[in-house]
CSV table of C-alpha atoms in Angstrom, one decimal:
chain,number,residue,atom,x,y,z
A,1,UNK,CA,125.4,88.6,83.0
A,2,UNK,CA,122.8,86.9,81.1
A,3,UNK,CA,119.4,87.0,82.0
A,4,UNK,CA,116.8,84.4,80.9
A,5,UNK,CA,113.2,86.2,81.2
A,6,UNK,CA,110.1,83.4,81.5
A,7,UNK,CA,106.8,85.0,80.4
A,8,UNK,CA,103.8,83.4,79.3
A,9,UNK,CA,103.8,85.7,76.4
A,10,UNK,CA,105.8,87.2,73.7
A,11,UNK,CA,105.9,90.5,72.8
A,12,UNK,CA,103.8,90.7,70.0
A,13,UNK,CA,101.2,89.5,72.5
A,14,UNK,CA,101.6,93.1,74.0
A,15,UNK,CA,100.0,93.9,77.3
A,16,UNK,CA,101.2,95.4,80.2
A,17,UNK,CA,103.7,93.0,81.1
A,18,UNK,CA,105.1,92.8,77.8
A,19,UNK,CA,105.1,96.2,77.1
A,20,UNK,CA,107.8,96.5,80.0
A,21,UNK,CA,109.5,93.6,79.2
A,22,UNK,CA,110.2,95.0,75.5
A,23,UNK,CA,111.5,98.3,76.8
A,24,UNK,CA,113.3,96.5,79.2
A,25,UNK,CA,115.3,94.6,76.3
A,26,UNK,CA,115.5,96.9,74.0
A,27,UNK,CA,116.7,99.9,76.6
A,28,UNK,CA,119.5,96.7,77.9
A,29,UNK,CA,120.7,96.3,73.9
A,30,UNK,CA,120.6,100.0,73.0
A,31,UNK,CA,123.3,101.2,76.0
A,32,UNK,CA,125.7,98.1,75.2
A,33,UNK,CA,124.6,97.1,78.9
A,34,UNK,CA,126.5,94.2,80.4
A,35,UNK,CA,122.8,92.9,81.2
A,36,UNK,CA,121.9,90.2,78.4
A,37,UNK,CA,118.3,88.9,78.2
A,38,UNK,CA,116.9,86.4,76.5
A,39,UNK,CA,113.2,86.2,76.5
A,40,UNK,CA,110.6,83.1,76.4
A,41,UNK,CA,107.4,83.3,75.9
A,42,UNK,CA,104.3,81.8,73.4
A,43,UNK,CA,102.2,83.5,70.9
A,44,UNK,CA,99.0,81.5,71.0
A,45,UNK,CA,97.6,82.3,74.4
A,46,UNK,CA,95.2,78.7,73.9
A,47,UNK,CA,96.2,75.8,76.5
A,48,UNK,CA,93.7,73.0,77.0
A,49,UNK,CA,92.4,72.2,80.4
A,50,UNK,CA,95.3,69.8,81.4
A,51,UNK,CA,98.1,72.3,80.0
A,52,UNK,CA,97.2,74.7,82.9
A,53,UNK,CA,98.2,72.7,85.6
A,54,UNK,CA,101.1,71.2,83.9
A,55,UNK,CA,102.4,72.3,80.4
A,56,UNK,CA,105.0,69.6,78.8
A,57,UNK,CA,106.0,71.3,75.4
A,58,UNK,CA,106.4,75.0,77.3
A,59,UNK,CA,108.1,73.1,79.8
A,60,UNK,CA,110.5,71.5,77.2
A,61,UNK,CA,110.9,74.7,75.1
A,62,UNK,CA,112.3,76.8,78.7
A,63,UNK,CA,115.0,73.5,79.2
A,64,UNK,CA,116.4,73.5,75.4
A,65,UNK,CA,116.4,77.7,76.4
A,66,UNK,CA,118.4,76.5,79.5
A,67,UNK,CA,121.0,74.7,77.7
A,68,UNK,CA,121.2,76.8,74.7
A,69,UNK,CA,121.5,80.4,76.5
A,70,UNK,CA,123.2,79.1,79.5
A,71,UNK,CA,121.5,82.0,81.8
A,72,UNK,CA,123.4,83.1,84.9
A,73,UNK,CA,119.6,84.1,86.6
A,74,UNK,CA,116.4,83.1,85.7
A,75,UNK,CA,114.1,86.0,86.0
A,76,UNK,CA,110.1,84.7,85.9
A,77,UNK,CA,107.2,87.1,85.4
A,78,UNK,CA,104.2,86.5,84.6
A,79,UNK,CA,103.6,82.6,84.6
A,80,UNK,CA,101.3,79.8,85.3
A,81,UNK,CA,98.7,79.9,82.4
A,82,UNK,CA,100.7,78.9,79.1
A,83,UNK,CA,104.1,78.4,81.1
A,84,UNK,CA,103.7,76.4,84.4
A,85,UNK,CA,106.6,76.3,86.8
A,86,UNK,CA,107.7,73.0,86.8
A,87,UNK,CA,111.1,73.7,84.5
A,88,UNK,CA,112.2,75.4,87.9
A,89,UNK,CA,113.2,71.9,89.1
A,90,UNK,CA,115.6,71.6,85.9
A,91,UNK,CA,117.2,75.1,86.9
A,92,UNK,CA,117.8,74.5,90.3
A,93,UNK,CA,120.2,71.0,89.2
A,94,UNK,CA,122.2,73.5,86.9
A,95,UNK,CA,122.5,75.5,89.8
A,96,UNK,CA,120.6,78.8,88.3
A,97,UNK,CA,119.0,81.0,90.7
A,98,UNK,CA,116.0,82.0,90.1
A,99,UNK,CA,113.7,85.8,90.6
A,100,UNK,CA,110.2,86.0,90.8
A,101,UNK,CA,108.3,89.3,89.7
A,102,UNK,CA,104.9,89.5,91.1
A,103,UNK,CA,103.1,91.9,89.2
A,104,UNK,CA,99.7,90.5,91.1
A,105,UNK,CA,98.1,89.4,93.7
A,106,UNK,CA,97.5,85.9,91.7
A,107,UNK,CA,99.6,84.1,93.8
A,108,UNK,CA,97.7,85.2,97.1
A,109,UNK,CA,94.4,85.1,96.0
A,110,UNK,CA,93.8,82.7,92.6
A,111,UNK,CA,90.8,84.6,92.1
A,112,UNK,CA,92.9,87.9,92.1
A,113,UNK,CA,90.7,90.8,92.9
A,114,UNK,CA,91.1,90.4,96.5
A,115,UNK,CA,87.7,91.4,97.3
A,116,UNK,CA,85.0,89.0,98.8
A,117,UNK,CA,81.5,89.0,98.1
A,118,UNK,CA,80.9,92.0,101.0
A,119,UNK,CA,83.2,94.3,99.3
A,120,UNK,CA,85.7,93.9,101.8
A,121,UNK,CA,89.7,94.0,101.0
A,122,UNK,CA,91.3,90.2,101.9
A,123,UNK,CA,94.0,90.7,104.0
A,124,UNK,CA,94.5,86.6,105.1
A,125,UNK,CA,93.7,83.9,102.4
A,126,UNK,CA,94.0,80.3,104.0
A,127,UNK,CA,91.1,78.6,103.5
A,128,UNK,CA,89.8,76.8,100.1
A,129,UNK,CA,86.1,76.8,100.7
A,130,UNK,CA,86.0,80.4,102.0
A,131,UNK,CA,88.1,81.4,98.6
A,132,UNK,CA,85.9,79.7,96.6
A,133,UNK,CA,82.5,80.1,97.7
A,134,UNK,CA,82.9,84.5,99.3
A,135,UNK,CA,85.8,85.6,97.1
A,136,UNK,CA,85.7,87.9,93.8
A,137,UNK,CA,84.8,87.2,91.3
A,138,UNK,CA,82.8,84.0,91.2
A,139,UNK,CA,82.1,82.2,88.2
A,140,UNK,CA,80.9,78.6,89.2
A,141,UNK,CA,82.2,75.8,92.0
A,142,UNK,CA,83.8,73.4,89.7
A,143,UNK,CA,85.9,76.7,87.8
A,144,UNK,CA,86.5,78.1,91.1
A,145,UNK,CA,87.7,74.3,92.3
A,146,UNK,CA,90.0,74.0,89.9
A,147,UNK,CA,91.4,77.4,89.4
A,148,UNK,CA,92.3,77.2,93.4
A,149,UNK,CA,93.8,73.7,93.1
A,150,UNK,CA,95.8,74.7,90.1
A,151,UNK,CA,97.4,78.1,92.1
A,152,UNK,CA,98.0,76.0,95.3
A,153,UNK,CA,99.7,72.7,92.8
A,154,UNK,CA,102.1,75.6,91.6
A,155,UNK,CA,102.8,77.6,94.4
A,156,UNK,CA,104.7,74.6,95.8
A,157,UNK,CA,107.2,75.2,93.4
A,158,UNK,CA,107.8,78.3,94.0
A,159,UNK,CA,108.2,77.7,97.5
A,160,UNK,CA,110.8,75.5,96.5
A,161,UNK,CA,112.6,76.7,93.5
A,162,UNK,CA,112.5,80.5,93.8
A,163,UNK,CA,115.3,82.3,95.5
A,164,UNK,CA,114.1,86.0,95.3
A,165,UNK,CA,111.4,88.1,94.3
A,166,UNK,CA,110.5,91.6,93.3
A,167,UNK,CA,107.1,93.5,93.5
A,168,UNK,CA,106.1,96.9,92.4
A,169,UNK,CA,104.7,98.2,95.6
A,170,UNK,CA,105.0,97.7,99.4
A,171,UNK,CA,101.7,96.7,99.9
A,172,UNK,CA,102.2,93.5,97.7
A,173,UNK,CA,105.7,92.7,99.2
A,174,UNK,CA,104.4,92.2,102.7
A,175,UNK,CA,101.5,89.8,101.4
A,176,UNK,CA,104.4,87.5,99.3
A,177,UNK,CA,106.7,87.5,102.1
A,178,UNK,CA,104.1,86.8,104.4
A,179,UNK,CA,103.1,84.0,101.9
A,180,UNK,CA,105.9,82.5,100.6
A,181,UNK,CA,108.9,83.3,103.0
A,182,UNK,CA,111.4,84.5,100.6
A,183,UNK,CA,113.9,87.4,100.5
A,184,UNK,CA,112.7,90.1,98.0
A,185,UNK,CA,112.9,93.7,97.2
A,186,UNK,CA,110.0,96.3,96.3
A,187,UNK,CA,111.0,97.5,93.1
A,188,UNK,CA,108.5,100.4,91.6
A,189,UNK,CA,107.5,100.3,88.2
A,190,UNK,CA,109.2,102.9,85.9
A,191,UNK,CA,107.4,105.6,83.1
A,192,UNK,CA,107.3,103.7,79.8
A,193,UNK,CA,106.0,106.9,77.9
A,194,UNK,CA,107.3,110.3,78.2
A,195,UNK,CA,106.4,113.9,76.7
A,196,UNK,CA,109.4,113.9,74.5
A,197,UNK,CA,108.1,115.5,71.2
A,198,UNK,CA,104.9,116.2,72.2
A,199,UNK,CA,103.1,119.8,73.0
A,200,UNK,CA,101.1,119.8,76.3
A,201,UNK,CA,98.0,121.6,76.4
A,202,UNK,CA,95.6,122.6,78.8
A,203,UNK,CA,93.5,119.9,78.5
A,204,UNK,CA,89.8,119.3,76.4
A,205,UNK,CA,88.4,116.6,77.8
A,206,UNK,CA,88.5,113.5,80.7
A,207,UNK,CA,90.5,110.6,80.1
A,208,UNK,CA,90.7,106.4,80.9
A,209,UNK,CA,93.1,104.1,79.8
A,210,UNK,CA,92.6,100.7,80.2
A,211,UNK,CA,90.8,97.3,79.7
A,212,UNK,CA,87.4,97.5,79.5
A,213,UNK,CA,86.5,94.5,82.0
A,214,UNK,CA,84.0,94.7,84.8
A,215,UNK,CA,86.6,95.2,87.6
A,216,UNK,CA,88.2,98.3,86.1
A,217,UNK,CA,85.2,100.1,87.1
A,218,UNK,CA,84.4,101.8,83.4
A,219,UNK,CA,81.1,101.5,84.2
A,220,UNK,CA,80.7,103.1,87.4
A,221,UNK,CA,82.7,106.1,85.6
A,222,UNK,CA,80.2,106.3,83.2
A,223,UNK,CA,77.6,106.7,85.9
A,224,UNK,CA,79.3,109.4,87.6
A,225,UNK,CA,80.2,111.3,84.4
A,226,UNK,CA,76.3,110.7,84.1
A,227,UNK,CA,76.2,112.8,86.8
A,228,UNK,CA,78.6,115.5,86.4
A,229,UNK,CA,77.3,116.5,83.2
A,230,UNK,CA,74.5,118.1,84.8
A,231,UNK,CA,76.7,120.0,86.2
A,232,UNK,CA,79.0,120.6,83.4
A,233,UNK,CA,77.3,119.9,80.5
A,234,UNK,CA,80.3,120.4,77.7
A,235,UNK,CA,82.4,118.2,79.5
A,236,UNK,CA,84.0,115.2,77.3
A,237,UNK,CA,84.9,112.0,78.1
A,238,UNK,CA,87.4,109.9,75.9
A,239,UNK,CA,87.5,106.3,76.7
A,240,UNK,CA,90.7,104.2,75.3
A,241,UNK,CA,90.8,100.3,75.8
A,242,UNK,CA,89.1,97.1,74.8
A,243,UNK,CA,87.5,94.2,76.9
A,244,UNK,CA,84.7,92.0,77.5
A,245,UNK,CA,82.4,94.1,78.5
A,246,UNK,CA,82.9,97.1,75.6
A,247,UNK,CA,79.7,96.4,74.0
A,248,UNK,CA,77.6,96.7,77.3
A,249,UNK,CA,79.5,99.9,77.8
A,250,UNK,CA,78.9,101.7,74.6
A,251,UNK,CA,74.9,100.0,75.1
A,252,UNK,CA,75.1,102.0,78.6
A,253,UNK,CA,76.1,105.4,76.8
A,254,UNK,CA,73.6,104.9,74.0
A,255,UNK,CA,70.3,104.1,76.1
A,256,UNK,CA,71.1,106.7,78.6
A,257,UNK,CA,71.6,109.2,75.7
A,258,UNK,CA,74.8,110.2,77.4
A,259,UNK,CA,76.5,112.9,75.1
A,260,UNK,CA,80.7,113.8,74.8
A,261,UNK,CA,81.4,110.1,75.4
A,262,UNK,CA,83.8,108.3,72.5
A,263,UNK,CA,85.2,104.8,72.7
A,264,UNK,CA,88.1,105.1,71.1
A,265,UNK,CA,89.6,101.2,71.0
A,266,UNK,CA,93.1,100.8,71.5
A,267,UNK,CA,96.2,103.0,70.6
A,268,UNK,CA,99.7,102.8,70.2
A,269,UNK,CA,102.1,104.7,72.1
A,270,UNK,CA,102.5,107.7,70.0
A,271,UNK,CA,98.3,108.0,69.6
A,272,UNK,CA,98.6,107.5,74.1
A,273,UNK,CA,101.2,110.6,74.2
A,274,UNK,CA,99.1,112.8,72.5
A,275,UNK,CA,95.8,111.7,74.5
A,276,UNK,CA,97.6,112.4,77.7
A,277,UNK,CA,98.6,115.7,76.4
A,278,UNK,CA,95.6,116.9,75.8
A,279,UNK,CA,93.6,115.8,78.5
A,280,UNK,CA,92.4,117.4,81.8
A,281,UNK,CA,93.1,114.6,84.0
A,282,UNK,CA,92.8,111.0,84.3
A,283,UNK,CA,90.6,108.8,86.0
A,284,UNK,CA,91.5,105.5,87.4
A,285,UNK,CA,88.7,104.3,88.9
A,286,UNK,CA,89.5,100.4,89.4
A,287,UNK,CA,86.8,97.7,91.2
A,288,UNK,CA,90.2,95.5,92.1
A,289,UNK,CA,93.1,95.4,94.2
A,290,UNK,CA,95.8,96.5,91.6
A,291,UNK,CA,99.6,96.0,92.7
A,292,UNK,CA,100.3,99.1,91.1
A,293,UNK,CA,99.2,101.6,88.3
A,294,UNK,CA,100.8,102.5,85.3
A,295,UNK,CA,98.2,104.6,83.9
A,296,UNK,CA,98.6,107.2,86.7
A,297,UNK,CA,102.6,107.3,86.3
A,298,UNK,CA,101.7,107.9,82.4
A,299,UNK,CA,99.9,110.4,83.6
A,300,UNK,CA,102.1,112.0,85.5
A,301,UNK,CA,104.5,112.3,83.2
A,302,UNK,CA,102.6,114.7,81.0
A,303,UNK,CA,102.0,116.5,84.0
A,304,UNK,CA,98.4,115.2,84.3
A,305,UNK,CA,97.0,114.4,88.0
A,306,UNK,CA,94.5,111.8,88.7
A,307,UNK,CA,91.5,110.8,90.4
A,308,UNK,CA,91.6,106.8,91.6
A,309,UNK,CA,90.0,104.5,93.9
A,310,UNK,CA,91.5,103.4,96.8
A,311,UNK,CA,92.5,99.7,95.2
A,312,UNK,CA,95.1,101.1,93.8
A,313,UNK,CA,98.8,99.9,95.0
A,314,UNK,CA,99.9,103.5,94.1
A,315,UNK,CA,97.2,104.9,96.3
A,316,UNK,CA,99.7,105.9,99.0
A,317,UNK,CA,102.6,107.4,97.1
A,318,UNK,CA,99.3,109.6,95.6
A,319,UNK,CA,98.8,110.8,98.9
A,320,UNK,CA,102.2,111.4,100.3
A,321,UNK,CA,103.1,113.5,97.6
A,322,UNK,CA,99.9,115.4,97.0
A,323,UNK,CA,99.4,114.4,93.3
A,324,UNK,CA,95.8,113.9,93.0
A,325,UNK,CA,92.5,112.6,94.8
A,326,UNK,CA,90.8,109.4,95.9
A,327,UNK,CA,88.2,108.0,96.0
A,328,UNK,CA,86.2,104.9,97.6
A,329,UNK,CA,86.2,102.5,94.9
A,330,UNK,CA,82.3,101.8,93.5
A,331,UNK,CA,80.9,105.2,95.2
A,332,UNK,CA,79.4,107.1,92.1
A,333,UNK,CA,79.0,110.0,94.3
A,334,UNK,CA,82.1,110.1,95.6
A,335,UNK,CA,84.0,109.7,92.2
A,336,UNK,CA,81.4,112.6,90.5
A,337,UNK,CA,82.3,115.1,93.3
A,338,UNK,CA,86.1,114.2,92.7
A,339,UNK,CA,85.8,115.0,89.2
A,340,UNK,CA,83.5,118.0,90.1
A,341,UNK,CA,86.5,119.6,92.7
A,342,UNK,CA,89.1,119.4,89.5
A,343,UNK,CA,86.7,121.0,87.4
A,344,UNK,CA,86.1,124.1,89.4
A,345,UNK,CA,89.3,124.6,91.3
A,346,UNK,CA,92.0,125.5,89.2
A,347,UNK,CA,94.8,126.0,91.6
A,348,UNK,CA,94.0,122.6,93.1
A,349,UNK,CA,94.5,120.8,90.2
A,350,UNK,CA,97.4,122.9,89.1
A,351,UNK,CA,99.0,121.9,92.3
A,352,UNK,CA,98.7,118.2,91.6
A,353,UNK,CA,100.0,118.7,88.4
A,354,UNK,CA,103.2,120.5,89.9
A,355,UNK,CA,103.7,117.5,92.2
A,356,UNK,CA,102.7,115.0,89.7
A,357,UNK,CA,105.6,115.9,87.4
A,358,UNK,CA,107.9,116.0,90.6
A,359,UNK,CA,107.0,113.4,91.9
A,360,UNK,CA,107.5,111.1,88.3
A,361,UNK,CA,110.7,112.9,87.7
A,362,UNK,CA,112.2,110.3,90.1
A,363,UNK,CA,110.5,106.7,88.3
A,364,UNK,CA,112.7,107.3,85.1
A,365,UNK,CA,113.9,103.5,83.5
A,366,UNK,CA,117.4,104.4,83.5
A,367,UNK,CA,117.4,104.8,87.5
A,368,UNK,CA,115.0,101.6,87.6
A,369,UNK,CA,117.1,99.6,85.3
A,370,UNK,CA,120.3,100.3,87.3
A,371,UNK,CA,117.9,99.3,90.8
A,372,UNK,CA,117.2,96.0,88.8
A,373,UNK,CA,120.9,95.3,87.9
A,374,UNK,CA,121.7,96.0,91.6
A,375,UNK,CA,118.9,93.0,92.3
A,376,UNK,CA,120.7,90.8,90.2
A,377,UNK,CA,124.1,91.3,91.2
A,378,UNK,CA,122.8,91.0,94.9
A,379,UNK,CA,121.4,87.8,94.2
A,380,UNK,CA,124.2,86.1,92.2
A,381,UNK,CA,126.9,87.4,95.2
A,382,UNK,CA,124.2,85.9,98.0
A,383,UNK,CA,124.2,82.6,95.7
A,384,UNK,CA,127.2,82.1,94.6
């Protein structure tokens, strides 16, 4: 069966996404799998204006793919800023079914934190005005306009075109289906790092991996861990990621003369296993609905718990199987006293651990790339 994947990016643009996508290919290449994908994507992230809502060349570039692969399914992922939707039409007249991963909440909520300006979680999203003048975040009315016009322009294809779609959490499946009306599956996202090779220790120091952007609550960490180190005052804090708001960050640490904190810019895989094997425990502490969380499965894996807000899509399964604690998101106190309970109990937090690794031991990508193959032969026997 061959497979043609539609990203906006390629893999040498790696971010999450494409960091799946690449051990998705190369896992379907190295076990001779009867899966064969072909993957589209650009390099240079830059559209103009225009290009957003409708993107000829990227649009011309999937049809040539079309005809040259001949793809039995279509599978899109993340689309609508350098690829736009409208080769969907094309696919549908050769008869290709086509899969949509939602990875977001994008498609609910153009704005995509799914907060509005109270704090509050949106759980309906009908209205334009009330999107663009109370949701997170805001920029400015024309942006917003646009940006709103341009998710709403798009979502009519996919309305029209797409035949099936996959999410990585419950949560986010009841809001597409809800939205769009489509058959889909709830497909969790697998461990892309392991602790093959690598010595696990009992941990030196507090860990966060991600983008440093205002919504992924880095700077309401900082504040807590403010806090905490009156407490424990030769605690460490390592902080691994880059984003728009690193600079304020590492400002933050500086004026507040806040000691054991290192910014330590991105790292590859190998640097990321041996981070996570030397860590106490991670913190998650996300200012946005997130679908899932890969961080905490990474995590997991090296038999790491967690503390997280309560945004995250994972937030449940964290619960259920005992794994580690939550917190509401943007409470400093909350999150500092979270941190505080890991410190000082022991048999607590080797308890999460135990279930951590447990419950990861399930989420490995062999048993998730045989669910996905199930997907695909489900869809092409409902289609065909």
């Amino acid at each position: 069966m061959k497979v043609l994947i539609v990203n906006n990016f390629l893999k040498n643009t790696l971010g999450g996404v494409e960091n799946y996508l690449e051990t998705l290919c190369s896992y379907a290449k190295k076990n001779n799998s009867e899966l064969i994908f072909k993957w589209y994507g650009v390099e240079n992230p830059k559209t103009s204006w225009y290009q957003k809502f409708y993107n000829a060349k990227t649009t011309a570039e999937i049809i040539a793919e079309i005809d040259a692969f001949q793809p039995d399914i279509i599978h899109c992922y993340s689309i609508g800023a350098t690829v736009t939707p409208h080769f969907m039409n094309y696919a549908k007249k050769k008869n290709i079914p086509i899969i949509h991963s939602f990875r977001d909440y994008f498609y609910i909520c153009p704005k995509n934190y799914m907060l509005d300006t109270d704090g509050k979680v949106i759980v309906e999203h009908n209205h334009y005005l009330e999107c663009v003048l109370h949701h997170l975040p805001k920029k400015n009315f024309v942006y917003d306009s646009l940006l709103y016009w341009k998710q709403n322009y798009h979502k009519k294809f996919i309305r029209k075109y797409v035949d099936y779609f996959i999410t990585p959490s419950e949560r986010l499946s009841e809001m597409i289906t809800d939205e769009f009306r489509k058959p889909g599956d709830t497909l969790p996202n697998p461990v892309l790092i392991n602790a093959e090779n690598v010595e696990i220790i009992e941990g030196e120091y507090l860990l966060y991996v991600g983008r440093l952007d205002p919504e992924k609550g880095v700077l309401t960490l900082l504040k807590a861990f403010q806090k905490v180190l009156e407490n424990f005052p030769d605690e460490k804090l390592i902080i691994v990621g880059s984003g728009s708001i690193q600079h304020w960050l590492e400002l933050y640490v500086t004026e507040n003369k806040l000691p054991n904190v290192l910014f330590l810019g991105v790292k590859n895989k190998s640097n990321l296993k041996e981070l996570y094997a030397r860590a106490k425990f991670t913190i998650v502490p996300s200012e946005f609905l997130e679908s899932y969380g890969n961080v905490i499965l990474e995590s997991f894996a090296f038999k790491k718990t967690v503390v997280i807000s309560d945004l995250l899509g994972i937030k449940n399964e964290v619960i259920a199987h005992n794994c580690g604690l939550v917190f509401p998101y943007g409470n400093i106190e909350e999150l500092q006293e979270a941190i505080e309970n890991l410190l000082t109990d022991r048999a607590l937090r080797k308890r999460y651990e135990t279930n951590a690794a447990q419950y990861v031991s399930e989420l490995t990508f062999e048993k998730h790339f045989i669910q996905l193959k199930d997907i695909y032969s489900k869809v092409m026997n409902k289609f065909f």
